[in-house]
PDB file of C-alpha atoms in Angstrom:
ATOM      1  CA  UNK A1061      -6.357 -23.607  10.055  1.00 76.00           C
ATOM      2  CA  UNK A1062      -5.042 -20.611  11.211  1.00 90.00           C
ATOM      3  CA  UNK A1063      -1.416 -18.314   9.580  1.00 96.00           C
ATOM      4  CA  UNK A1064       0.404 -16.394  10.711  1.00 98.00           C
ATOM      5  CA  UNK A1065       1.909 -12.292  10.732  1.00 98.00           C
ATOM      6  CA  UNK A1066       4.847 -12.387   8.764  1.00 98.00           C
ATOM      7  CA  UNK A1067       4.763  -8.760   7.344  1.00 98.00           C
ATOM      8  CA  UNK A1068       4.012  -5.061   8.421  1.00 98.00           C
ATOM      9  CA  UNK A1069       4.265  -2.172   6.001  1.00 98.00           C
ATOM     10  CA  UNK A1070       3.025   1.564   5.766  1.00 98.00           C
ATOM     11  CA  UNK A1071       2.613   4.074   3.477  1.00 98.00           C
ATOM     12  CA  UNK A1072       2.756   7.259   5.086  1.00 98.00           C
ATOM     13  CA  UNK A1073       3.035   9.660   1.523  1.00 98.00           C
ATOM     14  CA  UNK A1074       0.119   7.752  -1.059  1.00 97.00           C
ATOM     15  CA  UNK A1075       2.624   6.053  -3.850  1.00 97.00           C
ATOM     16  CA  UNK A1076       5.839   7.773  -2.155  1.00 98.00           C
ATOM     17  CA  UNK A1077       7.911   5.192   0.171  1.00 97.00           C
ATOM     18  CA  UNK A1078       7.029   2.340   2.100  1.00 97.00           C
ATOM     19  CA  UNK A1079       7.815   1.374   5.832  1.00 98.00           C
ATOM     20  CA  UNK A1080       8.422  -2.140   8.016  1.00 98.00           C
ATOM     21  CA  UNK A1081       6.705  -2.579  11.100  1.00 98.00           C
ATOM     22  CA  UNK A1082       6.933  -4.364  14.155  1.00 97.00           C
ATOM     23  CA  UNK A1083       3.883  -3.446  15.799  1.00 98.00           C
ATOM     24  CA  UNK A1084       0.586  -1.739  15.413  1.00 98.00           C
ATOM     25  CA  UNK A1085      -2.271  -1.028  17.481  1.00 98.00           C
ATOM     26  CA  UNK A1086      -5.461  -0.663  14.649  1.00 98.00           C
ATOM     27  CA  UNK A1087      -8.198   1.350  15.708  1.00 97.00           C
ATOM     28  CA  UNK A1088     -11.960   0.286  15.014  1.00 98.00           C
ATOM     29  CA  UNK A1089     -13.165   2.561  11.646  1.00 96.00           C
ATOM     30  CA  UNK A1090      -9.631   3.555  10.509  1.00 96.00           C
ATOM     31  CA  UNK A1091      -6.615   2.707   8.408  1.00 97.00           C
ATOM     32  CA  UNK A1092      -3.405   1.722   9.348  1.00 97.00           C
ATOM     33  CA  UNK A1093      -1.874   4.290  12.044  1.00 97.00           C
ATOM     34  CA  UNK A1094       0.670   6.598  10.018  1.00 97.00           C
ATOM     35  CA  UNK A1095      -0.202   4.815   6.332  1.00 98.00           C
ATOM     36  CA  UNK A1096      -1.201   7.375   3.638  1.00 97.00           C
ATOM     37  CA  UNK A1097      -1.208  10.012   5.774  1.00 97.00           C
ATOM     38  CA  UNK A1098      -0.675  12.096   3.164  1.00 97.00           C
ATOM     39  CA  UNK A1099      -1.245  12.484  -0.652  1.00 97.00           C
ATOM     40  CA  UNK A1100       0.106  13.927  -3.442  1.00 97.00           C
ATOM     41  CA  UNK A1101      -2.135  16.287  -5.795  1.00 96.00           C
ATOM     42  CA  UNK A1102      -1.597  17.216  -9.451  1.00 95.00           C
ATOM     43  CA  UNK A1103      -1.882  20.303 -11.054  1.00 92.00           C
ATOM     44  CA  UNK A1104      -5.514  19.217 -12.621  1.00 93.00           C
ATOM     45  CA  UNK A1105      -7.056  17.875  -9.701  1.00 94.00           C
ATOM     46  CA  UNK A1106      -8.928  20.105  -7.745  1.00 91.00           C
ATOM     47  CA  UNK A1107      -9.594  18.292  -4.353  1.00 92.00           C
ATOM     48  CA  UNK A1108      -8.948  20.644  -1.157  1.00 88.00           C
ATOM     49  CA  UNK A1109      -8.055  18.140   1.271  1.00 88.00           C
ATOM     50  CA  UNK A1110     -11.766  18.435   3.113  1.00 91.00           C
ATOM     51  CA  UNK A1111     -12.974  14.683   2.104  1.00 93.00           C
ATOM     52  CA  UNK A1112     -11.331  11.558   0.642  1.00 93.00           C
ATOM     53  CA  UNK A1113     -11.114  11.346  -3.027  1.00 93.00           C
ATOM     54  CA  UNK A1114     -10.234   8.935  -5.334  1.00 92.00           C
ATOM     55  CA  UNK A1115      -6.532   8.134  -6.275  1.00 92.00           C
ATOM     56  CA  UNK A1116      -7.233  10.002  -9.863  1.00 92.00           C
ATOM     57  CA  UNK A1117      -6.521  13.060  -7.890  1.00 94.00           C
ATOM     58  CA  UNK A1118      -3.058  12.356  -7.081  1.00 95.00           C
ATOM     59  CA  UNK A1119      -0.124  11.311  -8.318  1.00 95.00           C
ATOM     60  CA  UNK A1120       0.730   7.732  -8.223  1.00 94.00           C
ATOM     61  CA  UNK A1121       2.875   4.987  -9.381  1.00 95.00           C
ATOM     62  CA  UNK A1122       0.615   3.875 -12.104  1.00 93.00           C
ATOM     63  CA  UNK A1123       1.324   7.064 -14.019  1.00 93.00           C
ATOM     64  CA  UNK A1124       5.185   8.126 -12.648  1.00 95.00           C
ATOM     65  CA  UNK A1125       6.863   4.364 -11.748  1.00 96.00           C
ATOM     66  CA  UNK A1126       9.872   5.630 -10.208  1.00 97.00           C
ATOM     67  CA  UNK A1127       8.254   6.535  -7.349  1.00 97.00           C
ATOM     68  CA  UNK A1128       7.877   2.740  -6.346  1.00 97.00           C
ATOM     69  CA  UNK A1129      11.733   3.341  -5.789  1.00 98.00           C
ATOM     70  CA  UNK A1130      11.290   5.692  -2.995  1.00 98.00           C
ATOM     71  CA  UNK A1131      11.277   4.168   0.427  1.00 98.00           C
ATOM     72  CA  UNK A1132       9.829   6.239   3.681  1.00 98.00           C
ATOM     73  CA  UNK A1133      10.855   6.912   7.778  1.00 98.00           C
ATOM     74  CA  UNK A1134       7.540   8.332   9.478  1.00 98.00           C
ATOM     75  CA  UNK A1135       8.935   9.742  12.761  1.00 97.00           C
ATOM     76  CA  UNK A1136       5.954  12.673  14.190  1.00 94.00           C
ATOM     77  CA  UNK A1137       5.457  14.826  11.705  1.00 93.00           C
ATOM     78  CA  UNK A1138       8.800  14.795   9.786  1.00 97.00           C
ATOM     79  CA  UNK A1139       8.876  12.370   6.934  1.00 98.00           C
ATOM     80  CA  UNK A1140      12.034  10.812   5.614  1.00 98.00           C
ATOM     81  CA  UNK A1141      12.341   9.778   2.302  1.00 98.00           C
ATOM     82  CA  UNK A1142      15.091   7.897   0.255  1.00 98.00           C
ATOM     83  CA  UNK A1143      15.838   6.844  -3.409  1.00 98.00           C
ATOM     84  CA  UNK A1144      18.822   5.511  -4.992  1.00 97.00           C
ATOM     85  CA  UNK A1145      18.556   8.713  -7.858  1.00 96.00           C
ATOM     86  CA  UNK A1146      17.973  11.524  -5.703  1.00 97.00           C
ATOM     87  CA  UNK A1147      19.619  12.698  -2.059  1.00 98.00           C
ATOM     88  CA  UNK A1148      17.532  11.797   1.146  1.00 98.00           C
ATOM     89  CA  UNK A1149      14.876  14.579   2.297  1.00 98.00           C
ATOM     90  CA  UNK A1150      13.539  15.130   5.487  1.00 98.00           C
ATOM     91  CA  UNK A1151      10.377  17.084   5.975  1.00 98.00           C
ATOM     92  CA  UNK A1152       7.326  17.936   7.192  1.00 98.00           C
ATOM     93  CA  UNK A1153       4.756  17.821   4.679  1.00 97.00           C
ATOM     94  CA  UNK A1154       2.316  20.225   6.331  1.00 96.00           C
ATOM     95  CA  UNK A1155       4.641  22.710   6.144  1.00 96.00           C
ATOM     96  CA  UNK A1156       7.131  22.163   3.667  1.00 97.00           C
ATOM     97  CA  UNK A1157       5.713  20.706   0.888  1.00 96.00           C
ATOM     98  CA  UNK A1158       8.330  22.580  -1.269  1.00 96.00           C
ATOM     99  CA  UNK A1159      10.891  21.122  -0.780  1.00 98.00           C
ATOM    100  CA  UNK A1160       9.125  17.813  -1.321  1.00 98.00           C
ATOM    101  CA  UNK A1161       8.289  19.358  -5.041  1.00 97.00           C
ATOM    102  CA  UNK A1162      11.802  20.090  -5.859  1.00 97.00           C
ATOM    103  CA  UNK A1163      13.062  16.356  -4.451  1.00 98.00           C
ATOM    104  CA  UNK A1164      10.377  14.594  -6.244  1.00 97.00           C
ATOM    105  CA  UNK A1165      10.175  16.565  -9.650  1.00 96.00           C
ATOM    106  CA  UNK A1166      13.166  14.728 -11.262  1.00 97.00           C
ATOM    107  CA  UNK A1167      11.420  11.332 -10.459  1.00 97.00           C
ATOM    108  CA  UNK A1168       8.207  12.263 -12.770  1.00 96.00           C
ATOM    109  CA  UNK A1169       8.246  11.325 -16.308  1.00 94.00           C
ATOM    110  CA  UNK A1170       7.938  14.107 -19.082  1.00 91.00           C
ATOM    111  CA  UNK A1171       3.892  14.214 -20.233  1.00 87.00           C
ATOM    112  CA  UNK A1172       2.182  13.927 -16.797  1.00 86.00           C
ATOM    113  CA  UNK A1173       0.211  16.369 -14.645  1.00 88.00           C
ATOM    114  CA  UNK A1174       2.920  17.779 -12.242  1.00 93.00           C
ATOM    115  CA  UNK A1175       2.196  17.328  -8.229  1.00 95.00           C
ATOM    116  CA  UNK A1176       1.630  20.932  -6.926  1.00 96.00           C
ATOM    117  CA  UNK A1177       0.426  20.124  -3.332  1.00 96.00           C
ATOM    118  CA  UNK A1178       0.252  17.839  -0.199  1.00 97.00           C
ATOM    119  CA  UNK A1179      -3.113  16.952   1.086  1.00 95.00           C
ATOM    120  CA  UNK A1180      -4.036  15.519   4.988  1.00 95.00           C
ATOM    121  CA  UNK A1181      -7.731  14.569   5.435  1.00 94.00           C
ATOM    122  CA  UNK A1182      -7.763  14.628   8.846  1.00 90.00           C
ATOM    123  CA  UNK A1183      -8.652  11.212  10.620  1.00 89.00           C
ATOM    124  CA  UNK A1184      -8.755   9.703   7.241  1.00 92.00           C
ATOM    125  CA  UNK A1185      -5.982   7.511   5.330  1.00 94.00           C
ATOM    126  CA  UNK A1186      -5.599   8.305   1.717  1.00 95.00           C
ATOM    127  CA  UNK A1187      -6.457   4.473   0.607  1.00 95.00           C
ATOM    128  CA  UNK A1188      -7.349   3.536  -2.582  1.00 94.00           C
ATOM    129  CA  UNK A1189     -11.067   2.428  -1.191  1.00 95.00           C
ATOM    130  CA  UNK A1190     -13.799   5.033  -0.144  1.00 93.00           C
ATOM    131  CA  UNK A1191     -13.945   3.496   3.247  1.00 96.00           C
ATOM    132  CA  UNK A1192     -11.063   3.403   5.723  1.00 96.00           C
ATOM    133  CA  UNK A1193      -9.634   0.284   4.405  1.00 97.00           C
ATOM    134  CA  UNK A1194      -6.849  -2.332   5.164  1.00 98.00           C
ATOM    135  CA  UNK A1195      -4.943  -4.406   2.785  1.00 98.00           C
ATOM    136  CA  UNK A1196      -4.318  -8.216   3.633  1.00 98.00           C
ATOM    137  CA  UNK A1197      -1.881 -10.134   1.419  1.00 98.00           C
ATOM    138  CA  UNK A1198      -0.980 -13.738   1.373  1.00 98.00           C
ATOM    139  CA  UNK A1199       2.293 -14.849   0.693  1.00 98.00           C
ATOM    140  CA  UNK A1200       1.531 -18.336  -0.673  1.00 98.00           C
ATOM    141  CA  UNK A1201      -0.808 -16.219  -3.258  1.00 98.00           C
ATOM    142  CA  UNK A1202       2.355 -13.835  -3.763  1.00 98.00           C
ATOM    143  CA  UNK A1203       4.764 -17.315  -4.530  1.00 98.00           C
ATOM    144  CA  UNK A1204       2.126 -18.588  -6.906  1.00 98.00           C
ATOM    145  CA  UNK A1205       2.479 -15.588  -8.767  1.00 98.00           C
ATOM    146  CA  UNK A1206       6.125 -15.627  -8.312  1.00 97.00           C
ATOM    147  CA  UNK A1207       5.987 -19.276  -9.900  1.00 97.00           C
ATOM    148  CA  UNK A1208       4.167 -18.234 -13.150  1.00 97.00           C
ATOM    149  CA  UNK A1209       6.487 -15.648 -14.004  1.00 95.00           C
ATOM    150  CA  UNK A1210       9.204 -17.768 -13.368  1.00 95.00           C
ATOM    151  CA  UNK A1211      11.582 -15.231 -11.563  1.00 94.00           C
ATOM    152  CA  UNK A1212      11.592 -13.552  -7.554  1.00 95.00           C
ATOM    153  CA  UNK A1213       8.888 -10.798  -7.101  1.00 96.00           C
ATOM    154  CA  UNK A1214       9.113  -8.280  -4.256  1.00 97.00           C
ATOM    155  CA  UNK A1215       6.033  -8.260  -2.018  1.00 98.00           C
ATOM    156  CA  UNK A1216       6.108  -4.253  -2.069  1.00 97.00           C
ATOM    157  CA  UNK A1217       4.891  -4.671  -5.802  1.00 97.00           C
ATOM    158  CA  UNK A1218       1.572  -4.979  -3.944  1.00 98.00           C
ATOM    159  CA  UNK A1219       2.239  -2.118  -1.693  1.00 97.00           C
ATOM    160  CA  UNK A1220      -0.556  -3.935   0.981  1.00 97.00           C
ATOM    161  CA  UNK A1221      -0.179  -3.238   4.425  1.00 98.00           C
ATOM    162  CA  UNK A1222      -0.459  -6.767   6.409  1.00 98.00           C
ATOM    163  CA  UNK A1223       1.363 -10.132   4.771  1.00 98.00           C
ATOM    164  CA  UNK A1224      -0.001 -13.421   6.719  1.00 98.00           C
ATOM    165  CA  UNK A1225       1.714 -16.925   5.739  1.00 98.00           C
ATOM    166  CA  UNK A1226       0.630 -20.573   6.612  1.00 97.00           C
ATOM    167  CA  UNK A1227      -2.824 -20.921   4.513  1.00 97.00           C
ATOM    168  CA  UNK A1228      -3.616 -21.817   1.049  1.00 97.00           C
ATOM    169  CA  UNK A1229      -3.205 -19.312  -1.711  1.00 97.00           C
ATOM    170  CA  UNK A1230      -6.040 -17.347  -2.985  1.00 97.00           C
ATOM    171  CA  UNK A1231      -7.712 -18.252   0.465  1.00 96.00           C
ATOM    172  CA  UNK A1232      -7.977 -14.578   1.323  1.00 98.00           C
ATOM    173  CA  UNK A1233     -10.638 -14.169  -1.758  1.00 98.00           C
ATOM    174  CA  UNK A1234     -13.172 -16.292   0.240  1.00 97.00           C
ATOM    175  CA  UNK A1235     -13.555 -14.012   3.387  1.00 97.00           C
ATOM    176  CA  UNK A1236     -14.990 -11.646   1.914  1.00 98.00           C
ATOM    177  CA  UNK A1237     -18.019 -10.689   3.630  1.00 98.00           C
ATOM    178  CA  UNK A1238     -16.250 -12.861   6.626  1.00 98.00           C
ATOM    179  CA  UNK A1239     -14.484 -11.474  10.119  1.00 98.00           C
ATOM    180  CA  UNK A1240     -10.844 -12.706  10.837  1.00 98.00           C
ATOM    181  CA  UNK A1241      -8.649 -12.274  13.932  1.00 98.00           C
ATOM    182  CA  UNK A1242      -5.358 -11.065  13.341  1.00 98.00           C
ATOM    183  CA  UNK A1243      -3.282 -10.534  16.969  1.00 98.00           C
ATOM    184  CA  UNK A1244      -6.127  -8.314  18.822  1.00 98.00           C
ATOM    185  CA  UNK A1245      -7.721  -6.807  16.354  1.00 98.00           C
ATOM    186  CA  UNK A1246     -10.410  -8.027  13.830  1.00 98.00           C
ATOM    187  CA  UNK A1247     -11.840  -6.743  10.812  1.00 98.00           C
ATOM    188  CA  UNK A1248     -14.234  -7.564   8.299  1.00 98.00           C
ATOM    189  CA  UNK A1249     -13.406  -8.118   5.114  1.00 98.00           C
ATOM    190  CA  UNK A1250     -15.107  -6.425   2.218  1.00 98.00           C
ATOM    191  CA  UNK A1251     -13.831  -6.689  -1.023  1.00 98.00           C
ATOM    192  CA  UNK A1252     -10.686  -7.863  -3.176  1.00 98.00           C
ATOM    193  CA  UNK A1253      -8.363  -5.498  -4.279  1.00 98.00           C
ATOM    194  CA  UNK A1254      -7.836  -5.070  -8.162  1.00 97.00           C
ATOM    195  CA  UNK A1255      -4.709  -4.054  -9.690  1.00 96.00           C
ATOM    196  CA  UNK A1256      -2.930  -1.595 -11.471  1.00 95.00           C
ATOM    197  CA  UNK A1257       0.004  -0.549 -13.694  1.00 94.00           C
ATOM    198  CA  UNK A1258       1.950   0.236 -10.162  1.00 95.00           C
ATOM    199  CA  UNK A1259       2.440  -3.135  -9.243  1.00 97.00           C
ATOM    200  CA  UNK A1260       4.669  -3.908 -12.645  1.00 96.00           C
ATOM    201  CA  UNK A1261       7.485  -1.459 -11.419  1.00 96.00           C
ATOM    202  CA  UNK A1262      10.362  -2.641 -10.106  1.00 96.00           C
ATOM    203  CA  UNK A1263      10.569  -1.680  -5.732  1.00 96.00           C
ATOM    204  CA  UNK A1264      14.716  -1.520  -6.176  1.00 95.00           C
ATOM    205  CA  UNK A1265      14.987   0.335  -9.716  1.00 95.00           C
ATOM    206  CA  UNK A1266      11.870   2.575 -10.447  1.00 96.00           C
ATOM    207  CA  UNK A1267      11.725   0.643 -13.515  1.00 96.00           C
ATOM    208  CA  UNK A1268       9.144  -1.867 -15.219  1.00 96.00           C
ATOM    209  CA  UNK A1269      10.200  -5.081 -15.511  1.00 95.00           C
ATOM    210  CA  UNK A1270       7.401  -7.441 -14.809  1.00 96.00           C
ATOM    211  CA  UNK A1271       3.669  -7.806 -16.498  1.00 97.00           C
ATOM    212  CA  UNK A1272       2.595  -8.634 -13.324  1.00 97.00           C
ATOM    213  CA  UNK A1273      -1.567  -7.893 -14.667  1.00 97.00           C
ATOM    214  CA  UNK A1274      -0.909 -10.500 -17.404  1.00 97.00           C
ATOM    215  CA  UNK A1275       0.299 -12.841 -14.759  1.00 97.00           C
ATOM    216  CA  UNK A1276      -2.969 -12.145 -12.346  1.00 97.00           C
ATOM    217  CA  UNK A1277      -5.215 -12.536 -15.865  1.00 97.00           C
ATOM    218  CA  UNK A1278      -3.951 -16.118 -16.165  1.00 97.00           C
ATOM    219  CA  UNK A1279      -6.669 -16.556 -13.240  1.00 97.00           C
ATOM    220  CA  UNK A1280      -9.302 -14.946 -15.019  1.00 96.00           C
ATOM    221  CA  UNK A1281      -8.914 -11.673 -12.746  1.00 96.00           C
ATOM    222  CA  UNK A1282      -6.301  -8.848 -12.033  1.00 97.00           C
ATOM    223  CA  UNK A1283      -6.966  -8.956  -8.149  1.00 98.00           C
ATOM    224  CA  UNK A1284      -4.670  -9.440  -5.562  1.00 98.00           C
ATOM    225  CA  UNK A1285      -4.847  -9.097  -1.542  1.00 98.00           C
ATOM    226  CA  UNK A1286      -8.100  -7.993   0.333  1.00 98.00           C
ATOM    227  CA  UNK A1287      -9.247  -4.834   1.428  1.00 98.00           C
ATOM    228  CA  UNK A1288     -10.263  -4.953   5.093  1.00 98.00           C
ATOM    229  CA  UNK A1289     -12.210  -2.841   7.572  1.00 98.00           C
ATOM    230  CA  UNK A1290     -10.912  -2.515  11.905  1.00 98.00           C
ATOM    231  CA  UNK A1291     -14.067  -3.234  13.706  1.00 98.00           C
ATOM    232  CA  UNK A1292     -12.395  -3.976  16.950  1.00 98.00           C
ATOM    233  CA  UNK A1293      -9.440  -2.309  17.865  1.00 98.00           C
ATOM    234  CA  UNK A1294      -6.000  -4.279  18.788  1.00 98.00           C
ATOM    235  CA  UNK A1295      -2.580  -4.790  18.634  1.00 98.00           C
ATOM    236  CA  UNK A1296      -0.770  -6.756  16.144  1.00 98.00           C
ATOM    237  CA  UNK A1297       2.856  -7.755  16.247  1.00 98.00           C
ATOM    238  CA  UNK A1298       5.111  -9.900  14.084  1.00 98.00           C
ATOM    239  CA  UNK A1299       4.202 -13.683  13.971  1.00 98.00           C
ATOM    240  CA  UNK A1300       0.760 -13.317  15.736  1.00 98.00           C
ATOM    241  CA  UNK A1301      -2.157 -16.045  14.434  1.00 98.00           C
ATOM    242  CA  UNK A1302      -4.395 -14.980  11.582  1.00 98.00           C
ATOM    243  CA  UNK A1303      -7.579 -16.797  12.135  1.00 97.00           C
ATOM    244  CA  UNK A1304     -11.023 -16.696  10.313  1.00 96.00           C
ATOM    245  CA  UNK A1305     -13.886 -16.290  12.699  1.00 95.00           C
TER     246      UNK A1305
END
């Protein structure tokens, strides 16, 4: 039984603004080419953009949900950003992370650490996982979930970087430790991906609306999509076969 690509997305700020795809070439050993590029550190975290560190560091959509709101245009090094409360900004965050601070301020709720600076690990995506990872999501896992709560759900809830279609929900759980083909590349999949506040505010409104964790608990877990590693380079397009090896 084999799916297929129905869904491309990247991240290039960590928890700022989300992108749709066409194509991608992955690379063996990293993330997704221009997806969380970047991150956004908070005035008690003390990492210094030498290593990856964990997502405590930075600020995130778990802790400031408006940000889900924000959507992205990675074009070089400029990044555009967009929200329906606040003007677009175009910028390059290695050099003018100021006037990122300024847009984004208004967007971060009274009480939380305040982002003070941009970090780039070079060669190294800002992912949620300590290794270089990928997140596959499966639509007929995302409509079951849709189906419990009993109202639409927007995919970029999940924030995951490949959507597949055509095989049975929850399937994705049982590759872990397995390969799968997806277009040219293939990776190995290593573990599920457990969930967080983030995913119960709203992509459109900033707002949250939907106890999406309650929903996932219903299953006896709060997981949803795999995290995947590249181990062979290739390109992937819209509508290519996803196909466990």
């Amino acid at each position: 039984m084999t799916g297929h690509v129905t869904g491309l997305w990247r991240h290039p700020i960590k928890s700022h603004g989300r992108e749709a795809l066409e194509e991608v070439t992955f690379l063996a050993g990293q993330t997704m080419p221009g997806d969380r590029v970047w991150a956004v550190a908070h005035e008690k975290s003390t990492v210094d953009g030498t290593e990856w560190a964990p997502c405590a560091n930075f600020t995130r959509v778990a802790k400031a949900p408006q940000l889900m709101a924000i959507t992205a245009r990675l074009r070089g090094e400029d990044v555009t950003l967009s929200h329906p409360d606040r003007p677009d900004l175009t910028f390059a965050p290695d050099r003018e992370a100021g006037l990122f601070l300024d847009w984004v301020a208004p967007l971060m709720p009274e009480g939380r650490a305040a982002p003070t600076r941009i970090i780039r690990v070079p060669g190294r995506g800002m992912t949620d996982s300590d290794f270089p990872s990928v997140t596959l999501c499966n639509m007929a896992s995302h409509r079951v979930v849709e189906q419990r709560m009993g109202h639409d759900l927007s995919i970029h809830r999940w924030r995951g970087n490949l959507w597949f279609d055509g095989l049975p929900l929850w399937e994705e759980f049982d590759w872990i430790g397995r390969e799968v083909q997806i277009g040219d590349a293939v990776f190995s999949v290593r573990e599920r991906t457990d969930r967080c506040a983030a995913t119960m505010a709203n992509p459109e409104t900033g707002e949250r609306d939907a106890d999406t964790l309650a929903t996932l608990a219903q299953w006896n877990h709060q997981d949803f999509s795999v995290r995947a590693e590249v181990i062979r380079s290739g390109e992937i397009r819209i509508g290519d076969k996803v196909t466990l090896l």
